[in-house]
Coordinates of C-alpha atoms in Angstrom, one line a residue:
Chain A
M29 CA 0.0 0.0 0.0
S30 CA 2.6 2.4 1.0
D31 CA 4.4 2.7 -2.3
Q32 CA 1.0 3.3 -4.0
E33 CA 0.6 6.5 -2.1
G34 CA 1.9 9.6 -3.9
K35 CA 1.3 8.0 -7.3
D36 CA -1.7 7.9 -9.6
M37 CA -3.0 4.8 -11.2
K38 CA -0.5 4.8 -14.0
G39 CA 2.3 5.0 -11.5
R40 CA 3.4 8.6 -12.1
P41 CA 4.1 10.6 -9.1
R42 CA 0.7 12.1 -8.1
G43 CA 2.3 15.2 -6.4
L44 CA 3.3 16.7 -9.8
L45 CA 0.0 16.1 -11.5
S46 CA -2.0 17.5 -8.7
S47 CA 0.3 20.5 -8.2
W48 CA 0.0 21.3 -12.0
R49 CA -3.8 21.1 -11.6
F50 CA -3.6 23.3 -8.6
V51 CA -1.5 25.9 -10.4
G52 CA -4.0 25.8 -13.3
V53 CA -7.0 26.2 -11.1
L54 CA -5.2 29.0 -9.2
L55 CA -4.4 30.8 -12.5
V56 CA -8.0 30.6 -13.7
A57 CA -9.3 31.8 -10.4
I58 CA -6.9 34.8 -10.5
I59 CA -8.0 35.7 -14.0
V60 CA -11.7 35.4 -13.1
Y61 CA -11.5 37.4 -10.0
S62 CA -9.3 40.1 -11.3
Y63 CA -11.6 40.6 -14.2
G64 CA -14.6 40.6 -11.9
W65 CA -12.9 43.2 -9.7
R66 CA -12.4 45.4 -12.7
V67 CA -15.8 45.1 -14.3
T68 CA -17.6 45.7 -11.0
E69 CA -15.4 48.8 -10.4
I70 CA -14.6 47.8 -6.9
D71 CA -13.0 50.7 -5.2
L72 CA -12.5 50.2 -1.5
Q73 CA -11.1 53.7 -1.0
T74 CA -14.5 55.3 -1.6
L75 CA -15.8 53.4 1.4
V76 CA -13.6 55.7 3.5
T77 CA -13.7 58.9 1.4
G78 CA -17.5 58.7 0.9
A79 CA -18.2 58.0 4.6
P80 CA -18.8 61.6 5.7
D81 CA -21.6 62.0 3.1
I82 CA -23.5 59.0 4.5
V83 CA -23.0 60.0 8.1
H84 CA -25.4 62.9 7.6
I85 CA -28.0 60.7 6.1
V86 CA -27.7 58.0 8.6
T87 CA -27.9 60.4 11.6
Q88 CA -31.1 61.8 10.2
I89 CA -32.5 58.4 9.5
I90 CA -31.8 57.2 13.0
Q91 CA -33.6 60.3 14.3
P92 CA -36.9 59.9 12.4
D93 CA -39.6 62.5 12.4
L94 CA -41.8 60.2 14.5
L95 CA -43.4 62.4 17.1
S96 CA -44.2 66.0 17.3
R97 CA -45.3 68.4 20.1
D98 CA -46.9 71.7 19.9
R99 CA -44.5 74.6 20.2
A100 CA -44.9 77.8 22.2
Y101 CA -42.7 80.9 21.8
Q102 CA -42.0 84.2 23.5
S103 CA -40.1 87.1 22.1
A104 CA -39.0 90.6 22.8
Y105 CA -37.5 93.3 20.5
A106 CA -35.1 96.2 20.9
G107 CA -34.3 99.0 18.4
F108 CA -30.7 99.8 17.2
L109 CA -29.6 102.6 14.9
L110 CA -26.8 102.1 12.5
P111 CA -25.0 104.4 12.2
C112 CA -25.6 106.6 15.2
G113 CA -27.9 109.5 14.5
D114 CA -30.2 111.8 16.2
P115 CA -32.1 111.0 18.2
S116 CA -30.8 107.6 19.3
P117 CA -33.5 105.1 20.0
A118 CA -34.9 104.7 23.5
Q119 CA -34.3 101.6 25.6
A120 CA -37.3 99.3 26.0
T121 CA -39.5 100.1 28.9
R122 CA -38.9 98.0 31.9
S123 CA -41.7 95.8 33.0
E124 CA -42.4 93.6 36.0
S125 CA -43.9 90.7 34.1
E126 CA -43.3 91.1 30.4
P127 CA -40.0 90.0 28.8
Y128 CA -37.8 92.9 27.5
L129 CA -34.3 93.4 26.1
V130 CA -31.8 95.9 27.2
L131 CA -28.9 96.8 24.9
S132 CA -25.5 98.2 26.2
Q133 CA -25.9 100.9 23.5
T134 CA -28.7 101.7 21.1
C135 CA -26.6 102.9 18.2
G136 CA -23.2 102.1 16.7
S137 CA -21.4 100.8 13.7
P138 CA -20.7 97.3 12.4
G139 CA -18.1 95.3 14.3
E140 CA -18.6 97.2 17.6
P141 CA -19.2 94.9 20.6
L142 CA -22.7 94.9 21.9
S143 CA -24.2 93.3 25.0
V144 CA -27.8 92.2 24.9
E145 CA -29.4 91.5 28.2
G146 CA -32.9 89.9 28.6
F147 CA -35.2 90.0 31.5
N148 CA -38.5 88.2 32.5
F149 CA -38.1 85.5 29.9
R150 CA -39.2 81.9 30.5
P151 CA -36.5 80.3 32.7
N152 CA -34.2 77.6 31.4
T153 CA -35.3 77.8 27.8
R154 CA -33.4 77.7 24.6
G155 CA -33.7 80.7 22.3
T156 CA -32.3 82.4 19.3
L157 CA -31.0 85.9 18.9
R158 CA -31.8 87.5 15.5
W159 CA -31.0 90.7 13.8
T160 CA -33.5 92.2 11.3
P161 CA -32.2 95.1 9.2
P162 CA -34.9 97.4 7.7
V163 CA -33.8 96.1 4.3
G164 CA -32.3 92.7 3.5
T165 CA -32.7 89.4 5.2
Q166 CA -32.9 88.5 8.8
R167 CA -29.9 86.8 10.4
S168 CA -29.6 84.4 13.2
L169 CA -26.8 85.6 15.5
Q170 CA -26.6 82.9 18.1
H171 CA -28.5 80.4 20.3
F172 CA -28.7 80.8 24.0
D173 CA -30.3 79.5 27.2
S174 CA -32.1 81.6 29.7
D175 CA -31.2 81.1 33.4
E176 CA -33.5 80.0 36.2
N177 CA -34.7 83.6 36.6
G178 CA -35.4 84.0 32.9
H179 CA -32.4 86.3 32.5
F180 CA -29.6 86.2 30.0
V181 CA -26.7 88.3 28.9
L182 CA -25.2 87.9 25.4
G183 CA -22.1 89.5 24.0
I184 CA -22.2 90.0 20.3
S185 CA -20.7 92.3 17.8
V186 CA -22.9 94.5 15.6
P187 CA -23.2 92.6 12.3
E188 CA -22.1 93.9 8.9
V189 CA -25.5 95.1 7.5
A190 CA -26.4 98.0 5.3
E191 CA -26.6 101.4 7.0
S192 CA -30.0 102.9 7.3
E193 CA -31.8 105.7 8.9
E194 CA -34.5 103.3 10.0
L195 CA -34.2 101.1 13.1
Q196 CA -32.5 97.8 13.0
Q197 CA -34.3 95.2 15.1
V198 CA -32.7 93.0 17.7
E199 CA -35.0 90.1 18.5
A200 CA -34.7 87.3 21.1
E201 CA -37.1 84.5 20.7
L202 CA -37.5 81.5 23.0
R203 CA -39.2 78.4 21.8
W204 CA -40.3 75.4 23.8
S205 CA -42.5 72.4 23.5
V206 CA -45.9 72.1 25.3
G207 CA -48.3 69.3 25.8
L208 CA -47.9 65.6 25.2
P209 CA -46.0 64.3 22.2
Y210 CA -48.3 63.0 19.4
P211 CA -47.5 61.2 16.1
S212 CA -46.2 63.5 13.5
E213 CA -47.9 64.0 10.2
T214 CA -45.1 61.9 8.7
A215 CA -45.8 59.1 11.1
R216 CA -49.5 59.2 10.3
V217 CA -48.9 59.0 6.5
V218 CA -46.4 56.2 6.9
F219 CA -48.8 54.3 9.2
E220 CA -51.6 54.6 6.5
K221 CA -49.3 53.5 3.8
M222 CA -47.9 50.7 5.9
I223 CA -51.5 49.3 6.4
E224 CA -51.8 49.5 2.6
T225 CA -48.6 47.7 2.2
V226 CA -49.5 44.8 4.5
F227 CA -52.9 44.4 2.8
L228 CA -51.3 44.7 -0.6
A229 CA -49.2 41.7 0.4
L230 CA -52.2 39.9 1.8
M231 CA -54.3 40.4 -1.3
A232 CA -51.5 39.4 -3.6
T233 CA -50.8 36.2 -1.6
S234 CA -54.5 35.4 -1.4
F235 CA -55.0 35.8 -5.1
A236 CA -52.0 33.7 -5.7
I237 CA -53.3 30.9 -3.5
F238 CA -56.5 30.6 -5.4
I239 CA -54.7 30.2 -8.7
A240 CA -51.6 28.3 -7.5
V241 CA -53.4 25.6 -5.6
P242 CA -55.4 24.2 -8.5
L243 CA -52.5 24.6 -10.8
S244 CA -50.2 22.8 -8.5
F245 CA -52.1 19.6 -8.9
L246 CA -51.8 19.9 -12.6
G247 CA -48.1 20.6 -12.2
A248 CA -47.4 17.5 -10.1
R249 CA -46.0 14.6 -12.0
N250 CA -47.4 11.9 -9.7
L251 CA -51.0 13.1 -10.2
T252 CA -50.9 13.9 -13.9
G253 CA -50.0 10.2 -14.7
G254 CA -49.0 8.8 -18.0
H255 CA -51.6 10.0 -20.5
R256 CA -50.2 12.1 -23.3
G257 CA -52.7 14.9 -22.7
T258 CA -52.0 15.2 -19.0
V259 CA -48.3 15.2 -19.6
I260 CA -48.7 18.1 -22.0
I261 CA -50.6 20.0 -19.3
Y262 CA -47.9 19.1 -16.7
F263 CA -45.2 20.6 -18.9
A264 CA -47.3 23.6 -19.8
V265 CA -48.0 24.4 -16.1
R266 CA -44.4 23.8 -15.0
G267 CA -43.2 26.0 -17.9
F268 CA -45.5 28.8 -16.9
F269 CA -44.3 28.6 -13.3
N270 CA -40.7 28.8 -14.4
I271 CA -41.0 31.6 -16.8
V272 CA -43.2 33.8 -14.6
R273 CA -41.1 33.1 -11.6
S274 CA -37.9 34.2 -13.4
I275 CA -39.4 37.6 -13.9
E276 CA -38.8 39.7 -10.7
P277 CA -41.8 41.4 -9.1
L278 CA -40.3 44.8 -9.8
I279 CA -40.5 44.1 -13.5
W280 CA -44.1 42.9 -13.1
A281 CA -44.8 46.1 -11.2
I282 CA -43.5 48.2 -14.0
I283 CA -45.7 46.3 -16.5
F284 CA -48.8 46.5 -14.4
A285 CA -48.2 50.1 -13.4
V286 CA -48.6 50.9 -17.2
W287 CA -51.5 48.5 -17.6
V288 CA -53.7 49.4 -14.7
S289 CA -52.0 52.7 -13.8
I290 CA -49.8 53.5 -10.8
G291 CA -51.2 52.4 -7.4
P292 CA -51.6 49.6 -5.0
F293 CA -53.6 47.5 -7.5
A294 CA -50.6 47.3 -9.8
G295 CA -48.6 46.2 -6.8
V296 CA -51.2 43.5 -6.0
L297 CA -51.0 42.2 -9.5
A298 CA -47.3 42.3 -9.7
L299 CA -46.7 40.5 -6.4
G300 CA -49.6 38.1 -7.1
M301 CA -48.2 37.2 -10.5
H302 CA -44.8 36.3 -9.0
S303 CA -46.4 34.5 -6.1
I304 CA -48.6 32.3 -8.3
A305 CA -45.4 31.0 -9.9
A306 CA -43.4 30.8 -6.8
L307 CA -46.1 29.1 -4.7
G308 CA -47.2 26.9 -7.6
K309 CA -43.8 25.5 -8.0
L310 CA -43.4 24.8 -4.2
Y311 CA -46.9 23.4 -4.0
S312 CA -46.4 21.0 -6.9
E313 CA -43.1 19.8 -5.6
Q314 CA -44.8 19.2 -2.3
V315 CA -47.5 17.2 -4.0
E316 CA -44.9 15.2 -5.8
S317 CA -43.2 14.3 -2.5
I318 CA -46.2 13.0 -0.7
D319 CA -46.5 9.4 0.5
P320 CA -48.1 7.4 -2.4
G321 CA -49.3 4.7 -0.1
P322 CA -52.6 6.5 1.0
I323 CA -53.3 7.3 -2.6
E324 CA -53.3 3.7 -3.7
A325 CA -55.2 2.7 -0.5
I326 CA -58.0 5.2 -1.2
R327 CA -58.1 4.3 -4.9
A328 CA -58.4 0.7 -3.9
T329 CA -61.6 1.4 -2.0
G330 CA -63.3 2.4 -5.3
A331 CA -63.0 6.2 -4.7
N332 CA -63.0 8.5 -7.7
A333 CA -60.3 11.1 -8.5
L334 CA -61.8 13.9 -6.5
Q335 CA -62.3 11.7 -3.5
T336 CA -58.8 10.5 -3.8
I337 CA -57.4 14.0 -3.8
V338 CA -59.6 15.0 -0.9
Y339 CA -58.9 12.0 1.3
A340 CA -55.4 11.0 0.3
V341 CA -53.6 14.1 -1.0
V342 CA -55.1 17.1 0.8
P343 CA -54.4 15.9 4.4
Q344 CA -50.8 15.4 3.4
I345 CA -50.3 18.8 1.9
V346 CA -52.2 21.2 4.1
P347 CA -49.5 21.8 6.6
P348 CA -46.7 22.4 4.1
Y349 CA -49.0 24.5 2.0
L350 CA -49.8 26.7 5.0
A351 CA -46.2 27.0 5.8
F352 CA -45.2 28.0 2.3
T353 CA -48.1 30.4 2.1
I354 CA -47.2 32.2 5.3
Y355 CA -43.6 32.4 4.2
R356 CA -44.7 33.9 0.9
W357 CA -46.8 36.5 2.7
D358 CA -43.8 37.3 4.7
I359 CA -41.7 37.7 1.5
N360 CA -44.5 39.7 -0.1
V361 CA -44.6 42.2 2.8
R362 CA -40.9 42.7 2.3
M363 CA -41.3 43.0 -1.5
S364 CA -44.3 45.4 -1.2
T365 CA -42.1 47.9 0.7
V366 CA -40.0 48.3 -2.4
I367 CA -42.6 47.8 -5.1
G368 CA -43.9 51.3 -4.5
M369 CA -40.7 52.7 -5.9
V370 CA -41.8 51.7 -9.4
G371 CA -45.4 52.7 -8.9
G372 CA -46.8 49.7 -7.1
G373 CA -48.3 51.5 -4.2
G374 CA -47.5 51.0 -0.5
V375 CA -44.9 52.6 1.7
G376 CA -42.1 52.3 -0.9
F377 CA -43.6 55.2 -2.8
L378 CA -43.2 57.5 0.2
L379 CA -39.7 56.3 0.8
I380 CA -38.4 56.9 -2.7
Q381 CA -40.2 60.3 -2.8
W382 CA -38.6 61.5 0.5
V383 CA -35.2 60.1 -0.5
N384 CA -35.4 62.1 -3.7
L385 CA -36.3 65.2 -1.8
L386 CA -33.5 64.6 0.6
R387 CA -35.9 64.6 3.5
Y388 CA -34.1 61.9 5.4
K389 CA -35.9 62.4 8.7
Q390 CA -39.2 61.5 7.0
A391 CA -37.5 58.7 5.0
G392 CA -36.2 57.5 8.4
V393 CA -39.8 57.0 9.6
A394 CA -40.6 54.8 6.5
V395 CA -37.4 52.8 7.0
W396 CA -38.1 52.2 10.6
A397 CA -41.7 51.2 9.9
I398 CA -40.6 48.8 7.3
T399 CA -38.0 47.3 9.7
V400 CA -40.6 46.8 12.4
V401 CA -43.3 45.3 10.2
V402 CA -40.9 43.0 8.4
W403 CA -39.4 41.9 11.8
V404 CA -42.8 41.3 13.2
M405 CA -44.0 39.4 10.1
D406 CA -40.8 37.3 10.2
Y407 CA -41.3 36.4 13.8
V408 CA -45.0 35.6 13.4
S409 CA -44.5 33.5 10.3
G410 CA -41.7 31.7 12.0
A411 CA -43.8 31.0 15.0
V412 CA -46.8 29.9 13.0
R413 CA -44.7 27.6 10.7
E414 CA -43.1 26.0 13.7
K415 CA -46.6 25.3 15.1
I416 CA -48.1 23.6 12.1
V417 CA -45.2 21.7 10.5
Chain B
M26 CA -64.4 -17.4 -7.9
L27 CA -61.3 -15.5 -9.1
D28 CA -59.7 -16.8 -12.2
I29 CA -56.3 -15.4 -13.2
Q30 CA -55.5 -16.3 -16.8
N31 CA -52.0 -15.8 -18.4
L32 CA -51.3 -12.7 -16.5
T33 CA -48.2 -10.8 -17.6
K34 CA -46.9 -7.5 -16.4
V35 CA -44.0 -5.7 -18.1
Y36 CA -43.0 -2.4 -16.5
D37 CA -42.0 0.6 -18.6
G38 CA -38.4 0.0 -17.9
G39 CA -38.6 -3.5 -19.4
T40 CA -38.7 -5.3 -16.1
V41 CA -40.9 -8.4 -16.4
A42 CA -42.7 -8.7 -13.0
L43 CA -45.2 -11.4 -13.9
K44 CA -44.8 -14.1 -16.6
N45 CA -47.9 -15.9 -17.8
V46 CA -49.4 -16.4 -14.3
S47 CA -52.5 -18.5 -14.1
F48 CA -54.4 -19.8 -11.1
T49 CA -57.8 -19.8 -9.6
V50 CA -59.1 -18.8 -6.1
E51 CA -62.3 -20.5 -4.9
D52 CA -64.7 -18.5 -2.8
G53 CA -63.8 -18.7 0.9
E54 CA -60.2 -19.7 0.4
F55 CA -57.3 -18.3 2.3
L56 CA -54.7 -18.4 -0.4
V57 CA -51.2 -17.4 0.6
V58 CA -48.7 -16.2 -2.0
I59 CA -45.1 -16.7 -1.0
G60 CA -41.9 -15.8 -2.7
L61 CA -38.8 -13.7 -2.4
S62 CA -38.8 -9.9 -2.5
G63 CA -39.2 -8.9 -6.1
S64 CA -40.8 -12.2 -7.1
G65 CA -43.9 -10.3 -8.2
K66 CA -46.2 -10.8 -5.2
S67 CA -47.1 -7.1 -4.9
T68 CA -47.6 -6.7 -8.6
L69 CA -49.9 -9.7 -8.8
L70 CA -52.1 -8.4 -6.0
R71 CA -52.3 -4.9 -7.4
C72 CA -53.2 -6.2 -10.9
I73 CA -56.2 -7.8 -9.5
N74 CA -57.8 -4.5 -8.5
R75 CA -56.1 -2.7 -11.3
L76 CA -53.9 -0.4 -9.1
I77 CA -51.4 -1.7 -11.6
E78 CA -52.4 -2.2 -15.2
P79 CA -51.6 -5.7 -16.4
T80 CA -49.8 -5.9 -19.7
E81 CA -51.6 -9.1 -20.9
G82 CA -53.9 -11.7 -19.6
R83 CA -57.4 -11.8 -18.0
I84 CA -58.7 -11.6 -14.5
I85 CA -62.2 -13.0 -14.3
W86 CA -64.0 -12.3 -11.0
D87 CA -67.5 -13.8 -10.7
G88 CA -67.7 -14.0 -14.5
V89 CA -66.6 -10.4 -15.1
D90 CA -63.4 -9.6 -16.8
V91 CA -61.8 -7.0 -14.5
T92 CA -59.2 -6.1 -17.1
Q93 CA -61.8 -4.8 -19.4
L94 CA -63.5 -2.4 -16.9
S95 CA -63.0 1.3 -16.6
G96 CA -64.5 4.3 -14.8
E97 CA -67.6 3.7 -12.8
E98 CA -67.6 -0.1 -13.4
L99 CA -64.1 -0.5 -12.2
R100 CA -64.8 1.5 -9.1
K101 CA -67.8 -0.7 -8.4
V102 CA -65.6 -3.8 -8.5
R103 CA -62.9 -2.2 -6.5
R104 CA -65.3 -1.3 -3.7
R105 CA -65.9 -5.0 -3.0
I106 CA -62.2 -5.8 -2.9
G107 CA -60.6 -4.7 0.4
M108 CA -56.9 -4.2 0.5
I109 CA -54.4 -4.3 3.3
F110 CA -50.9 -3.0 2.9
Q111 CA -47.5 -3.7 4.4
Q112 CA -47.0 0.0 5.3
F113 CA -50.7 0.2 6.4
N114 CA -51.1 3.2 4.0
L115 CA -53.2 5.2 6.4
V116 CA -53.5 8.9 6.0
K117 CA -51.3 9.8 9.0
R118 CA -52.6 13.2 9.8
S119 CA -56.3 12.2 9.6
S120 CA -58.1 10.6 12.5
V121 CA -58.5 6.9 12.9
L122 CA -62.3 7.3 12.3
T123 CA -61.7 9.2 9.1
N124 CA -59.3 6.6 7.8
V125 CA -61.9 3.9 8.5
L126 CA -64.7 5.9 6.9
S127 CA -62.6 6.3 3.8
G128 CA -63.2 2.6 3.1
R129 CA -66.8 3.6 2.4
L130 CA -65.9 6.1 -0.4
G131 CA -66.9 3.8 -3.2
Y132 CA -70.4 3.7 -1.8
V133 CA -71.3 7.2 -0.7
N134 CA -72.3 10.3 -2.6
P135 CA -68.9 11.6 -4.0
W136 CA -69.9 15.3 -3.5
R137 CA -71.0 14.9 0.1
S138 CA -68.0 12.9 0.9
A139 CA -65.7 15.5 -0.7
V140 CA -66.7 17.9 2.0
G141 CA -66.1 15.3 4.7
R142 CA -69.7 14.3 5.3
F143 CA -70.7 10.6 5.7
P144 CA -74.2 9.2 6.4
K145 CA -74.9 8.4 10.1
K146 CA -75.1 4.7 9.4
D147 CA -71.7 4.7 7.9
V148 CA -70.3 6.4 11.0
D149 CA -72.0 3.7 13.1
K150 CA -70.6 1.0 10.9
A151 CA -67.1 2.5 11.2
L152 CA -67.3 2.5 14.9
G153 CA -68.5 -1.1 14.8
C154 CA -65.6 -2.1 12.6
L155 CA -63.2 -0.4 15.0
E156 CA -64.8 -2.3 17.9
R157 CA -64.4 -5.5 16.0
V158 CA -60.6 -5.0 15.7
G159 CA -60.5 -3.9 19.3
I160 CA -59.5 -0.2 19.0
L161 CA -62.8 1.6 19.4
N162 CA -61.2 3.8 22.1
Q163 CA -58.7 5.1 19.6
A164 CA -61.2 6.4 17.1
Q165 CA -60.5 10.1 17.6
K166 CA -56.7 9.9 17.7
R167 CA -54.6 10.8 14.7
A168 CA -53.6 7.7 12.8
D169 CA -49.8 8.2 13.3
E170 CA -50.2 8.3 17.1
L171 CA -51.0 4.5 17.0
S172 CA -48.5 1.7 17.2
G173 CA -47.8 -0.4 14.1
G174 CA -50.1 -3.2 15.1
Q175 CA -52.9 -0.8 15.9
Q176 CA -52.4 1.0 12.5
Q177 CA -52.7 -2.3 10.7
R178 CA -56.0 -3.0 12.6
V179 CA -57.2 0.4 11.3
G180 CA -56.2 -0.9 7.9
I181 CA -58.3 -4.0 8.4
A182 CA -61.3 -1.9 9.7
R183 CA -61.0 0.3 6.5
A184 CA -61.1 -2.9 4.3
L185 CA -64.1 -4.1 6.4
M186 CA -66.0 -0.9 5.6
Q187 CA -66.1 -2.0 2.0
D188 CA -68.2 -5.1 2.8
P189 CA -65.6 -6.9 0.9
R190 CA -66.0 -10.3 -0.8
L191 CA -62.3 -10.5 -1.5
I192 CA -59.4 -9.2 0.6
L193 CA -56.0 -8.6 -0.9
A194 CA -53.4 -8.5 1.8
D195 CA -50.0 -7.3 0.6
E196 CA -47.4 -8.5 3.2
P197 CA -49.7 -7.3 5.9
V198 CA -47.4 -8.3 8.7
A199 CA -43.9 -7.6 7.2
S200 CA -43.5 -4.4 9.3
L201 CA -44.7 -6.0 12.5
D202 CA -43.1 -8.1 15.3
P203 CA -44.0 -11.8 15.5
A204 CA -46.6 -11.6 18.2
T205 CA -48.4 -8.7 16.6
S206 CA -48.1 -10.5 13.3
H207 CA -50.2 -13.4 14.6
S208 CA -52.8 -11.2 16.1
I209 CA -53.2 -9.3 12.8
L210 CA -53.4 -12.5 10.8
R211 CA -55.9 -13.9 13.2
Y212 CA -58.2 -11.0 12.5
V213 CA -57.8 -11.7 8.8
E214 CA -58.5 -15.4 9.4
Q215 CA -61.6 -14.5 11.3
L216 CA -62.9 -12.5 8.4
N217 CA -62.2 -15.5 6.2
K218 CA -63.8 -18.1 8.4
E219 CA -66.7 -16.1 10.0
D220 CA -67.6 -13.7 7.2
G221 CA -66.7 -16.0 4.3
V222 CA -64.4 -13.4 2.7
T223 CA -62.0 -14.8 0.2
V224 CA -58.4 -13.9 1.2
L225 CA -55.4 -13.5 -1.1
C226 CA -52.5 -12.8 1.1
S227 CA -48.8 -12.5 0.4
L228 CA -46.4 -13.4 3.1
H229 CA -42.6 -13.7 3.6
F230 CA -42.4 -16.4 6.2
L231 CA -43.3 -19.9 5.4
S232 CA -44.1 -20.7 9.0
L233 CA -46.8 -18.0 9.0
A234 CA -48.1 -19.2 5.6
R235 CA -48.4 -22.7 6.9
A236 CA -50.3 -21.5 10.0
Y237 CA -53.0 -19.7 8.1
A238 CA -53.2 -20.8 4.5
T239 CA -55.8 -23.2 3.2
R240 CA -53.8 -23.3 0.0
M241 CA -50.6 -21.7 -1.3
I242 CA -48.9 -20.6 -4.4
A243 CA -45.3 -19.7 -4.8
L244 CA -43.9 -17.1 -7.2
K245 CA -40.3 -17.0 -8.4
D246 CA -39.1 -14.4 -10.8
G247 CA -42.7 -13.7 -11.8
E248 CA -43.7 -17.3 -12.5
V249 CA -45.8 -19.7 -10.5
V250 CA -43.5 -22.4 -9.3
F251 CA -45.8 -24.1 -6.8
Q252 CA -49.5 -24.5 -6.2
G253 CA -50.8 -26.8 -3.5
L254 CA -51.4 -27.3 0.2
P255 CA -49.0 -25.8 2.8
T256 CA -48.0 -29.3 3.9
D257 CA -46.8 -30.1 0.4
I258 CA -43.8 -27.8 0.8
D259 CA -40.8 -29.9 1.9
D260 CA -37.1 -28.9 2.0
D261 CA -36.6 -29.4 -1.7
R262 CA -39.6 -27.4 -2.7
F263 CA -38.5 -24.7 -0.3
K264 CA -35.0 -24.5 -1.9
E265 CA -36.7 -24.3 -5.3
I266 CA -38.7 -21.3 -4.2
Y267 CA -36.2 -19.5 -2.1
G268 CA -32.9 -20.5 -3.7
E269 CA -30.2 -22.9 -2.6
D270 CA -28.8 -20.8 0.2
A271 CA -32.0 -20.2 2.0
I272 CA -32.7 -21.5 5.5
Q273 CA -36.1 -21.6 7.0
V274 CA -36.8 -19.0 9.7
E275 CA -39.6 -19.9 12.0
I276 CA -42.1 -17.5 13.3
R277 CA -44.3 -19.0 15.9

C-alpha cells in the first residue's frame, strides 16, 4: 500500500500532477476574480472617502420624524440705529412681568461689541437671537439659554449690515414644546401606507393561493399520470411557473403600473403574479413528495379522482401548503415595501419620494416602519410555521 | 371465484414482473402467495384490483373480466375488494375514524364525501368495525399516534367498511413483530372463516403461511413455481422457491 501512495493509477508521481492542476485552477481563479474586480469597479477607497456623506443621512434616518409636540414661543425686541444719528432710540420700557431686552448701547457701527441683556423671559429655555435690518434678510446671530430667573446676557458684535436711517431690530425668541407628544404628520402618513402595504401583500398572496393551488395539482408529476394529454398539461404548467417566476416582481410592477396605472392595485397584480409561480412550484413539488401509499389505498376502495385528492392528497399537503403560504406572505410584505418605488403603491412610494427630496428624517420613519413590520412578520410567520409543521 | 389467466406484467423500464401467471381462487379460500422480495407478489395483488395495469392476460372475477372495466364499473368492482398493505397506507394526519370511513368512499355520494360528510349509518358502521378490531377507544386519535399493530388494525377496519367479498393483503405483517403478526393474521383469518371473505395474502415467512393458508402458491421471478397445500412444501420445494442458500426462519 505504502508505495502506491503519492502515485496515480499509471504509476506517475501524483504530487506533480495535482500540483499542476492546482496551479492551473489558481491561474483561472486569479484571472476570473481580477476581471470581476475590474468590471464591477470595486474601489475600497471610496468606502472611506465617501463616509462623511453618508453619516449625515444616517444620523437623520436614526432620528426619524416620528413624534411632534406643539410649540410655544416668546419674544422681545429692541431697536438699534446704524449708524448713530439723532435721536438715538430709547431703551425698551422695563416691566415687572413682560419680557424685555436691554442693549448696552442703542446705536453704533458694524463690528462694535454689543451686549444684549434679557429680563423676565421663560426660565431655562433655549432661544435664538436674531438681527433684522430694515432692508435685506434676517440673520440668526446665536443660540442661548435663559437662566433660572429667565435672564440672559449675550455679548455680540454688531453685524455687517447695510446702514439705514431706520431702526434695526434685535429680537430674542424663546421656543419650547408644550403638551404631550403626538404622532407626527409623517408618522400618520407612513402608518396609513404601511397598512396599505400589509394588505397589498395579503391580497397578492390570497389571489396567488386561489390560482396556484389548482394549478399545483396539474403541475405534479405523480398526479398527472402517464396519459399524453395530461403530460402536456404538466409541462405547460411547469413551464408557466418557471417563466413567470424568473421575472422579478419589480419588473411585473412596471408592466402593471402601465397596464392598470400606478397604485396599489398594480402592486397586488405584480406580487400576485410572481407569487402564483413561486407558490405553484413549491406546492407542486410538495404534491410530488407526498406518500403514495394512502393514494393507492384510497383508490383501492373504489374512490373517484376527486375523493382520492380530498382524502389521500389534501391531508398530506395542508400543513406544508400553509407554511409555504405564510412564508410567501412574509416575502410579499418585504417586497411590497419596495414595489412602491416603481409605482406599485404602498410605503415604498413615500420612501423613494422622500429620499429624492433629501428629506431623510421622514425617510427614516418609513425605513423604521418597514423594519418593524418585516421583523414582526418574520417572527409571526416563523412561530406559526413551527406550530403547524 | 377469481380466475387469473395468463397474467403478464412488463413495467415501462422493461422489467418483467409477472410471466404468464394462471391460477384460480375459490370463494372462501385463504390463499397465501409466497416468494422472495421482487418475485412479483405485490404486482400480482395490485393487478387484481387494477392499481397496476396488467400488460396481458385476463382476470375473471365472478364472471366479469376486470381487465376490461373502466371508470364507474371498475370502481364498483374495487369497492368489493378490500386491500391491506405492508405499510398500512393510512393517511397519517387524519383521525382513525376518518381513515376507516374512507373505506366507504366507493359507496357514498362523492360530493357529500368530498366535504367530509358521511351518512350516520356509515359512521356507526365504522365504529362497529373499530370495535371488532379492538381499537374503538382510539377512534378520535390521529392515525400516526397509534402503534404499528394498531395501525394495521385500522387498515383492516378500513377494508371491512367496503363489505368486501375479497381481501388482498400485501405482506400485511412484514412491518410488525412476530406476536403482533399473529394477532393481525388472526383478524384476517376471522374474516375469512366467519364472514366467508376470500383472502389472497402475500407473506414472507413460510411458517406464517403454513399456519393460516388453506392453499398456497409460490412465485419465483414472476412465475408460479408451486401450487398446493401448505404441507406439500418440503425442503426441496423450499429451496426451489427461495434458492439454494435459503434456510427456514420460523415465526411461531
